[in-house]
GROMACS .gro file of C-alpha atoms in nm:
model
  309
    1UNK     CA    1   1.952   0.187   0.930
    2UNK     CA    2   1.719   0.302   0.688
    3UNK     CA    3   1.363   0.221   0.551
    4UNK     CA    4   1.234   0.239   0.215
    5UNK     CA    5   0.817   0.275   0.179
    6UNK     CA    6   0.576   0.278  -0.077
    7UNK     CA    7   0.180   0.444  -0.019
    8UNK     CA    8  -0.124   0.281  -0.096
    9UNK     CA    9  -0.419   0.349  -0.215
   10UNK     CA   10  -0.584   0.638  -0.103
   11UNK     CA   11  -0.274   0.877  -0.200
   12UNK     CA   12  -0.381   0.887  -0.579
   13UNK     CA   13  -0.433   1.210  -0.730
   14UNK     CA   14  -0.477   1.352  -1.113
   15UNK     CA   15  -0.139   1.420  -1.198
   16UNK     CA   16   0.083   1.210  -1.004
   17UNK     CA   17   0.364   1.142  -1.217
   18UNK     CA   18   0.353   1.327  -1.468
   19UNK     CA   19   0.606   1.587  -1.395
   20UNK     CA   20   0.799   1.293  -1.292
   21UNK     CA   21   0.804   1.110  -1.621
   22UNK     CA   22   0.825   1.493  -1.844
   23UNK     CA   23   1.174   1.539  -1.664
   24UNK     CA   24   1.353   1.221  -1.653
   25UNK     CA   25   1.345   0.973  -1.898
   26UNK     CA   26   1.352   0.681  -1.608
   27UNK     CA   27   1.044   0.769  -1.528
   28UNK     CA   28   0.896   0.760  -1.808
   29UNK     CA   29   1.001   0.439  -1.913
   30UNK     CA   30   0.868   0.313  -1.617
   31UNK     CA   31   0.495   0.492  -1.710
   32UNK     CA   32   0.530   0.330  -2.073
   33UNK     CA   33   0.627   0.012  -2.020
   34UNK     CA   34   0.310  -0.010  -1.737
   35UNK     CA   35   0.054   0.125  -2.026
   36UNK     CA   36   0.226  -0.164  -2.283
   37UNK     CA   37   0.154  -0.423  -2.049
   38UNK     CA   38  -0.184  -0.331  -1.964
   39UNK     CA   39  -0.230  -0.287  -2.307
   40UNK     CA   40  -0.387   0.081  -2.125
   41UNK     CA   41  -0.328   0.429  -2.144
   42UNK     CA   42  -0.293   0.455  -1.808
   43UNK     CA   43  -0.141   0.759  -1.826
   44UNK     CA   44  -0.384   0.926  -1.972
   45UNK     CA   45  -0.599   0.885  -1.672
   46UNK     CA   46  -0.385   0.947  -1.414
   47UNK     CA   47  -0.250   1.280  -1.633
   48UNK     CA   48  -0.572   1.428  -1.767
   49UNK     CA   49  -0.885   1.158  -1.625
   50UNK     CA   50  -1.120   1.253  -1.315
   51UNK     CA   51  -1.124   1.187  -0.991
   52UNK     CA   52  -1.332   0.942  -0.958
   53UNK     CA   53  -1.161   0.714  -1.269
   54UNK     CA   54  -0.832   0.726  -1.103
   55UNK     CA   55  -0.995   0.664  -0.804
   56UNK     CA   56  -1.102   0.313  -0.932
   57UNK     CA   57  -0.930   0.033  -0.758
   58UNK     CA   58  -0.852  -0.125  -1.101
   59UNK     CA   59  -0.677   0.237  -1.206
   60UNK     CA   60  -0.568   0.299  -0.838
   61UNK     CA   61  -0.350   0.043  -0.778
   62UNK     CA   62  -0.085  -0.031  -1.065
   63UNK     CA   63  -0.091   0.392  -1.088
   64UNK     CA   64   0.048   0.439  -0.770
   65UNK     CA   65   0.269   0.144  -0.815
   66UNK     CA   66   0.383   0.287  -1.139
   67UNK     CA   67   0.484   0.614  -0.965
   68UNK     CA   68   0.667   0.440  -0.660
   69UNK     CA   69   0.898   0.243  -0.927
   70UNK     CA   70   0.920   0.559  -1.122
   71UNK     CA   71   0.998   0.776  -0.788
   72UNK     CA   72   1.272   0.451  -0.702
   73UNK     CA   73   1.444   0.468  -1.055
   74UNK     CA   74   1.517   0.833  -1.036
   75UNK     CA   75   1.661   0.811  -0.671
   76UNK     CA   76   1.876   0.549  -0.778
   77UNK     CA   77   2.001   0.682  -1.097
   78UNK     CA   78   2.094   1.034  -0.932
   79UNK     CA   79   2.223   0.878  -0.609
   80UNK     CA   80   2.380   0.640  -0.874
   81UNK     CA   81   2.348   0.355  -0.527
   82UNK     CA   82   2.143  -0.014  -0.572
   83UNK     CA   83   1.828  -0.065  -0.382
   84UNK     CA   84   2.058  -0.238  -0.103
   85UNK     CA   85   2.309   0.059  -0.092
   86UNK     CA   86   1.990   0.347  -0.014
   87UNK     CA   87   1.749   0.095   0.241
   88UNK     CA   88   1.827  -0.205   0.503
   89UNK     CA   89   1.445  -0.269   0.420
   90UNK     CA   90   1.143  -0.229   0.236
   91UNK     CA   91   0.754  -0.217   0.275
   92UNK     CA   92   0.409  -0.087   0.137
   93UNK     CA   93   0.085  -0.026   0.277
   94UNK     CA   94  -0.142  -0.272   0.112
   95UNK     CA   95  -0.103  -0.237  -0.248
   96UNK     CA   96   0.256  -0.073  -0.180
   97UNK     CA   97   0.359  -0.442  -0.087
   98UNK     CA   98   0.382  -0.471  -0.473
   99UNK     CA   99   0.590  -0.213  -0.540
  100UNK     CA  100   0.848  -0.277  -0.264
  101UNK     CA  101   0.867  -0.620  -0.425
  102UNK     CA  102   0.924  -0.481  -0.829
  103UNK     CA  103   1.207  -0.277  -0.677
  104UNK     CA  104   1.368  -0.564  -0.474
  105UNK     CA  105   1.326  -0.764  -0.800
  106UNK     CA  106   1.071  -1.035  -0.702
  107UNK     CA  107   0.854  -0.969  -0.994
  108UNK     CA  108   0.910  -0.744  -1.313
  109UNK     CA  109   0.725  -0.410  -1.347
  110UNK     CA  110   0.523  -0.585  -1.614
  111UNK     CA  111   0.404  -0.877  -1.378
  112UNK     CA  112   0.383  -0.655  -1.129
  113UNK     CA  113   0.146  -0.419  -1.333
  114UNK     CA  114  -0.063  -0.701  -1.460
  115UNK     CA  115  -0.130  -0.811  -1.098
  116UNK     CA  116  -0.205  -0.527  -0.946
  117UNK     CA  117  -0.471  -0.484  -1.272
  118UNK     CA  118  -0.648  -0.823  -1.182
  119UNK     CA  119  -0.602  -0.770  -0.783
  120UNK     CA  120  -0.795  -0.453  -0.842
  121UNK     CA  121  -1.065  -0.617  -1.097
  122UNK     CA  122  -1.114  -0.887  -0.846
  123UNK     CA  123  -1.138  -0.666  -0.506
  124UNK     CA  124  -1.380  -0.450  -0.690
  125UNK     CA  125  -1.637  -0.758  -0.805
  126UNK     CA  126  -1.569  -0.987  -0.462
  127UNK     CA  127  -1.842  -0.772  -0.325
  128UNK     CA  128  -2.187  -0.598  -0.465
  129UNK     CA  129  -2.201  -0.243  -0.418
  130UNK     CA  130  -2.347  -0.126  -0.129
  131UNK     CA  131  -2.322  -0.413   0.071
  132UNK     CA  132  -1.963  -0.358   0.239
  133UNK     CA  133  -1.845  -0.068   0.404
  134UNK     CA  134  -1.491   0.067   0.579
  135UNK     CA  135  -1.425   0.318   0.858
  136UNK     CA  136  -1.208   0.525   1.033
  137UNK     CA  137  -1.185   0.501   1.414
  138UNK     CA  138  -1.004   0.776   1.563
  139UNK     CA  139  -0.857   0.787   1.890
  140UNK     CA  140  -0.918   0.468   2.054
  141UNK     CA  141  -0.629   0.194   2.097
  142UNK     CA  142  -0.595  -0.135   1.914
  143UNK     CA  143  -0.753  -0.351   2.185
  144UNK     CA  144  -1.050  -0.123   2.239
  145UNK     CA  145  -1.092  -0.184   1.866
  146UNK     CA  146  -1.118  -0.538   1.882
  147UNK     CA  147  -1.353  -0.528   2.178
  148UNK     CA  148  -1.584  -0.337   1.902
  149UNK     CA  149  -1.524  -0.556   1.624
  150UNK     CA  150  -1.627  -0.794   1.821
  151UNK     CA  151  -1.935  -0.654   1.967
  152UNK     CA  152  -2.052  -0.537   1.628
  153UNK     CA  153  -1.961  -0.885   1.435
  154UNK     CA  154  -2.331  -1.015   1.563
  155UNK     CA  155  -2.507  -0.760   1.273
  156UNK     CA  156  -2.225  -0.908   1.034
  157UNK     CA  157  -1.844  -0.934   0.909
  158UNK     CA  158  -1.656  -0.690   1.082
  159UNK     CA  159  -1.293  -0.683   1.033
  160UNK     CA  160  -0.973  -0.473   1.158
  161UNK     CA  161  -0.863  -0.364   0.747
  162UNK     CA  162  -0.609  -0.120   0.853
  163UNK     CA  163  -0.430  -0.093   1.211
  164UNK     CA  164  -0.249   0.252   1.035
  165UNK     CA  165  -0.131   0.415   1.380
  166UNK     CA  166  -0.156   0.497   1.754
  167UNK     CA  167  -0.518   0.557   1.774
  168UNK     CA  168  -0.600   0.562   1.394
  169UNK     CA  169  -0.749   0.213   1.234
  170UNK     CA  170  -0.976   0.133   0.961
  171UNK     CA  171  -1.224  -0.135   1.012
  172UNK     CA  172  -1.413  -0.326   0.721
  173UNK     CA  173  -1.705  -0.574   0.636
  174UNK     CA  174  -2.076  -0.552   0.590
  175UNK     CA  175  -2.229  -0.173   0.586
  176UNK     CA  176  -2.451  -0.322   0.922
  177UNK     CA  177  -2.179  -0.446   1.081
  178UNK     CA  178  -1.955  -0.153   1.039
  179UNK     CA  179  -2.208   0.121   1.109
  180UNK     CA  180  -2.305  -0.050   1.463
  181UNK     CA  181  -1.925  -0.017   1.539
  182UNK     CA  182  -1.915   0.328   1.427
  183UNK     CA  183  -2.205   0.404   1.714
  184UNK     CA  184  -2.044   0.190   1.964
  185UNK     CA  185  -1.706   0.386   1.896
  186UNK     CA  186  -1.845   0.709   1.946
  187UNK     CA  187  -2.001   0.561   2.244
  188UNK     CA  188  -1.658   0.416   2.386
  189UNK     CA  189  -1.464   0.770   2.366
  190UNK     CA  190  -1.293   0.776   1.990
  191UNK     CA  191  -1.239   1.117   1.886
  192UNK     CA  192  -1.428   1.043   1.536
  193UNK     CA  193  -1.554   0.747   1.393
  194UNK     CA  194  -1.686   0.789   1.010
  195UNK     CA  195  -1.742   0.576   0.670
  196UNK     CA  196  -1.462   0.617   0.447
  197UNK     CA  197  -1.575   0.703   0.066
  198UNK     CA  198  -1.446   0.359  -0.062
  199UNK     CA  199  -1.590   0.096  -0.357
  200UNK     CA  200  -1.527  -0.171  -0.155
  201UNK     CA  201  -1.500  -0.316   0.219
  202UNK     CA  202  -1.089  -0.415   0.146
  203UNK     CA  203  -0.879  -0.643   0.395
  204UNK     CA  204  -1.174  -0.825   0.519
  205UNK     CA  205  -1.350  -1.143   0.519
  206UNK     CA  206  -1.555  -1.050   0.267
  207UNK     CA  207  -1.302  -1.064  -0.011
  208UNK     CA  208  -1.207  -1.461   0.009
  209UNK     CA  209  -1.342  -1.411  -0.365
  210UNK     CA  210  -1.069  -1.218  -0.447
  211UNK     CA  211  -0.808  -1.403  -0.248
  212UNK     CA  212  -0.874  -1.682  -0.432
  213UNK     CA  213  -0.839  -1.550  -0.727
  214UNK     CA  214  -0.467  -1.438  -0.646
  215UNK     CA  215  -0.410  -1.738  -0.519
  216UNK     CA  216  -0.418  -1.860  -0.864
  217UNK     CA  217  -0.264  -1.568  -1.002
  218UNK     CA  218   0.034  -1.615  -0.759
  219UNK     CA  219   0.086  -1.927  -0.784
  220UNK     CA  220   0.189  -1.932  -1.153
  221UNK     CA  221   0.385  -1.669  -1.073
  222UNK     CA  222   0.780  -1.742  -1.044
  223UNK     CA  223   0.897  -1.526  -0.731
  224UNK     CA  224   1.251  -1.447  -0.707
  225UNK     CA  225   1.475  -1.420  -0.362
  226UNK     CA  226   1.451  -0.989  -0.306
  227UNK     CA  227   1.767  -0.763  -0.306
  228UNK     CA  228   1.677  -0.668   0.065
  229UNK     CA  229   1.404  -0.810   0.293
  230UNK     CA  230   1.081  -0.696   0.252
  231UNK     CA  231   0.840  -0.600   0.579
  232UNK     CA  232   0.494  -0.831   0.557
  233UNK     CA  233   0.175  -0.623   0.578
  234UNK     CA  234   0.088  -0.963   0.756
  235UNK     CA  235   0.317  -1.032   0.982
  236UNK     CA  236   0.491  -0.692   1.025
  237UNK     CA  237   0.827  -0.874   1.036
  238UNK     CA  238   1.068  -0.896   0.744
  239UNK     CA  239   1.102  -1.183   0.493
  240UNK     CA  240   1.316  -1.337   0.200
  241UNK     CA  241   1.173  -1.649   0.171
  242UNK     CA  242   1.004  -1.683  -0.179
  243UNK     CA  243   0.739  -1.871  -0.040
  244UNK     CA  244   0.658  -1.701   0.296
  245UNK     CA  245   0.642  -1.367   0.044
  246UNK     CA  246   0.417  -1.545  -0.225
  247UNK     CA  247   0.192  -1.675   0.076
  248UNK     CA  248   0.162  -1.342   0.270
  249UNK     CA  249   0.059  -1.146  -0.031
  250UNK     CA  250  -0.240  -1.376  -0.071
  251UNK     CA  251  -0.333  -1.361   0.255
  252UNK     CA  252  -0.291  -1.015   0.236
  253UNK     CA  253  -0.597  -0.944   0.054
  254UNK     CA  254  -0.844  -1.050   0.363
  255UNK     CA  255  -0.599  -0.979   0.631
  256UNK     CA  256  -0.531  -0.664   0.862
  257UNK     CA  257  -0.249  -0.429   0.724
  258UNK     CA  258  -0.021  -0.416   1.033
  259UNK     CA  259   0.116  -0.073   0.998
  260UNK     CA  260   0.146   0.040   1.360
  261UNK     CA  261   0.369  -0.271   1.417
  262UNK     CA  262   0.570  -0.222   1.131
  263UNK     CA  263   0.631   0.123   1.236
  264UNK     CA  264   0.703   0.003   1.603
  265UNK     CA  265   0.929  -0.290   1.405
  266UNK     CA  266   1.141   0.050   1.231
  267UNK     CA  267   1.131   0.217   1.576
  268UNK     CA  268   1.289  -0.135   1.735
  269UNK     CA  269   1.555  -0.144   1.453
  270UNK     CA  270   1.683   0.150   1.524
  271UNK     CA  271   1.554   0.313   1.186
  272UNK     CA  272   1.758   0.659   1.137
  273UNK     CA  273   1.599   0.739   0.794
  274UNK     CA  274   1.217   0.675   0.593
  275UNK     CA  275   1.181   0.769   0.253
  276UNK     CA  276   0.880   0.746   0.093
  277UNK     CA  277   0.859   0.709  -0.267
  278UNK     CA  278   0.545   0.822  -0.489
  279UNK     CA  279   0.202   0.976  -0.410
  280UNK     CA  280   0.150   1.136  -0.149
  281UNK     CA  281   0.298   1.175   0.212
  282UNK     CA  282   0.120   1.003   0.399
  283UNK     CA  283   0.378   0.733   0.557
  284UNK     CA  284   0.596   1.006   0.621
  285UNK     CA  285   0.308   1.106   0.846
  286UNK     CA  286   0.275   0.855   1.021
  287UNK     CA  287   0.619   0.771   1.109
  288UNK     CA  288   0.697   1.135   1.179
  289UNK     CA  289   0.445   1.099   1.431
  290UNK     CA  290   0.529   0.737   1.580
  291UNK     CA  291   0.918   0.760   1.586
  292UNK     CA  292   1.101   1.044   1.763
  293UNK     CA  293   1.369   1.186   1.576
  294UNK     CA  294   1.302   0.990   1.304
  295UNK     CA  295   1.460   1.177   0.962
  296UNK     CA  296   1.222   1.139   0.687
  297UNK     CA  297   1.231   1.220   0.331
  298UNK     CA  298   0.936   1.200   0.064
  299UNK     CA  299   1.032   1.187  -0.380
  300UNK     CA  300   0.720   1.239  -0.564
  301UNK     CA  301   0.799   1.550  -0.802
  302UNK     CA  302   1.087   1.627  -0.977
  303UNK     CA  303   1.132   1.917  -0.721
  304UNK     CA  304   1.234   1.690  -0.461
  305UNK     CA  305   1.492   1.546  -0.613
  306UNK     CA  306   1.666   1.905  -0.648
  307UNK     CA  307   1.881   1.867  -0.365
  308UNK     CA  308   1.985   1.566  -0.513
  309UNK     CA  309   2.104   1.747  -0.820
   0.00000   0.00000   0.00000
């Protein structure tokens, strides 16, 4: 059984994808046809921009979508297999969602694109800068996370954004809130506890603003049945239904991304291979780390597709 993934954001860099699209011309339609529908040169930042645009959740997110598709289209053309004859499922973390569903065909790369454009616009404005914060809690469990959540919520919203790993979750809300659970952390025996350098408090309460604007956005949105299921970030189990997909993508934006289960989910399944496809390794990571034995293969440059070739 095997598992395709797709990052999120946090694994952009200047220069993703641009080797990618220079030596294969799937690739590079993929890159075009993002910048036509953005009516961007999206490119352009993500080749030769700084840090800190690419950064931006509006660039962020269809970029690293753009390179997963990319990263997909060349696997499949060389393998010369469908998206159901290389994975028995598909995910993303957060953002990544997306892209597992413009492989599996729920969406086009252009809607997809488009989204991921407004989802960003929309996280970015559903809270002033400076009031919301997110963090990294480092070795303490799940449940001794909620018991600080909790404990912390009386300053403000405090919310589990990211349960990533064993021992490794990202909590979000208002800066108050999350910087009296960063003291109690360090207080309750996690290894490290510090603010992340983000533009927004993501996967928390305070983004209902931006939930319900894609709600709307979803909504008119026609969602087609995927080629293979795809794993919720929601409910960490896997879904075809059209409407359960459409539904857990807008709940998505203020709910916890439930990595560690969907990782304990692969581990369940019996999950012999994860391939990661785009920026970064970081899923690689963590399933390296989570499943024993687990084989696990990351396409990003057009290096590591050589053994392909």
């Amino acid at each position: 059984m095997k598992f395709i993934v797709f990052p999120g954001q946090g694994s952009q860099k200047i220069g993703m994808g641009k080797k990618l699209s220079e030596n294969f011309s799937e690739a590079k339609y993929v890159f075009d046809e993002v910048n036509d529908a953005l009516k961007l040169n999206l490119t352009k930042i993500m080749w030769e921009g700084s840090d800190s645009e690419i950064s931006l959740t509006t660039n962020a997110q269809p970029a690293l979508m753009a390179c997963g598709v990319a990263a997909f289209r060349v696997l499949s053309t060389l393998k010369n297999k469908s998206l159901s004859q290389l994975a028995d499922f598909s995910c993303g973390h957060s953002l990544g969602e997306y892209t597992a569903m413009t492989v599996a065909e729920v969406f086009s790369l252009k809607e997809c694109a488009i989204l991921l454009r407004l989802r960003g616009e929309a996280m970015q404005k559903a809270v002033p800068v400076g009031k919301g914060a997110m963090a990294a809690l480092i070795g303490i469990t799940i449940n001794q996370t909620n018991e600080i959540v909790k404990k912390a919520q009386i300053h403000g919203i405090c919310d589990i954004g990211n349960d990533n790993s064993e021992g490794q979750v990202v909590i979000s809300g208002d800066v108050k809130a999350v910087k009296k659970a960063i003291d109690i952390a360090k207080n309750n025996g996690a290894k490290r506890a510090i603010l992340l350098p983000v533009s927004a408090p993501f996967h928390c309460r305070l983004m209902e603003p931006a939930r319900v604007i894609m709600e709307e956005a979803l909504n008119n949105l026609k969602f087609n049945t995927p080629l293979i299921p795809i794993i919720s970030n929601i409910t960490a189990l896997p879904h075809t239904d059209t409407t359960i997909l459409k539904n857990n993508l807008i709940d998505q934006v203020t709910g916890t991304v439930r990595w560690r289960e969907t990782m304990e989910l692969a581990k369940n399944r019996g999950v012999k291979t994860l391939t990661e496809l785009g920026s970064g390794k970081v899923l690689t990571g963590i399933a390296k780390r989570m499943i024993k034995g687990i084989e696990n293969e990351s396409f990003e440059n057009p290096e590591d597709f050589d053994i392909l070739l």
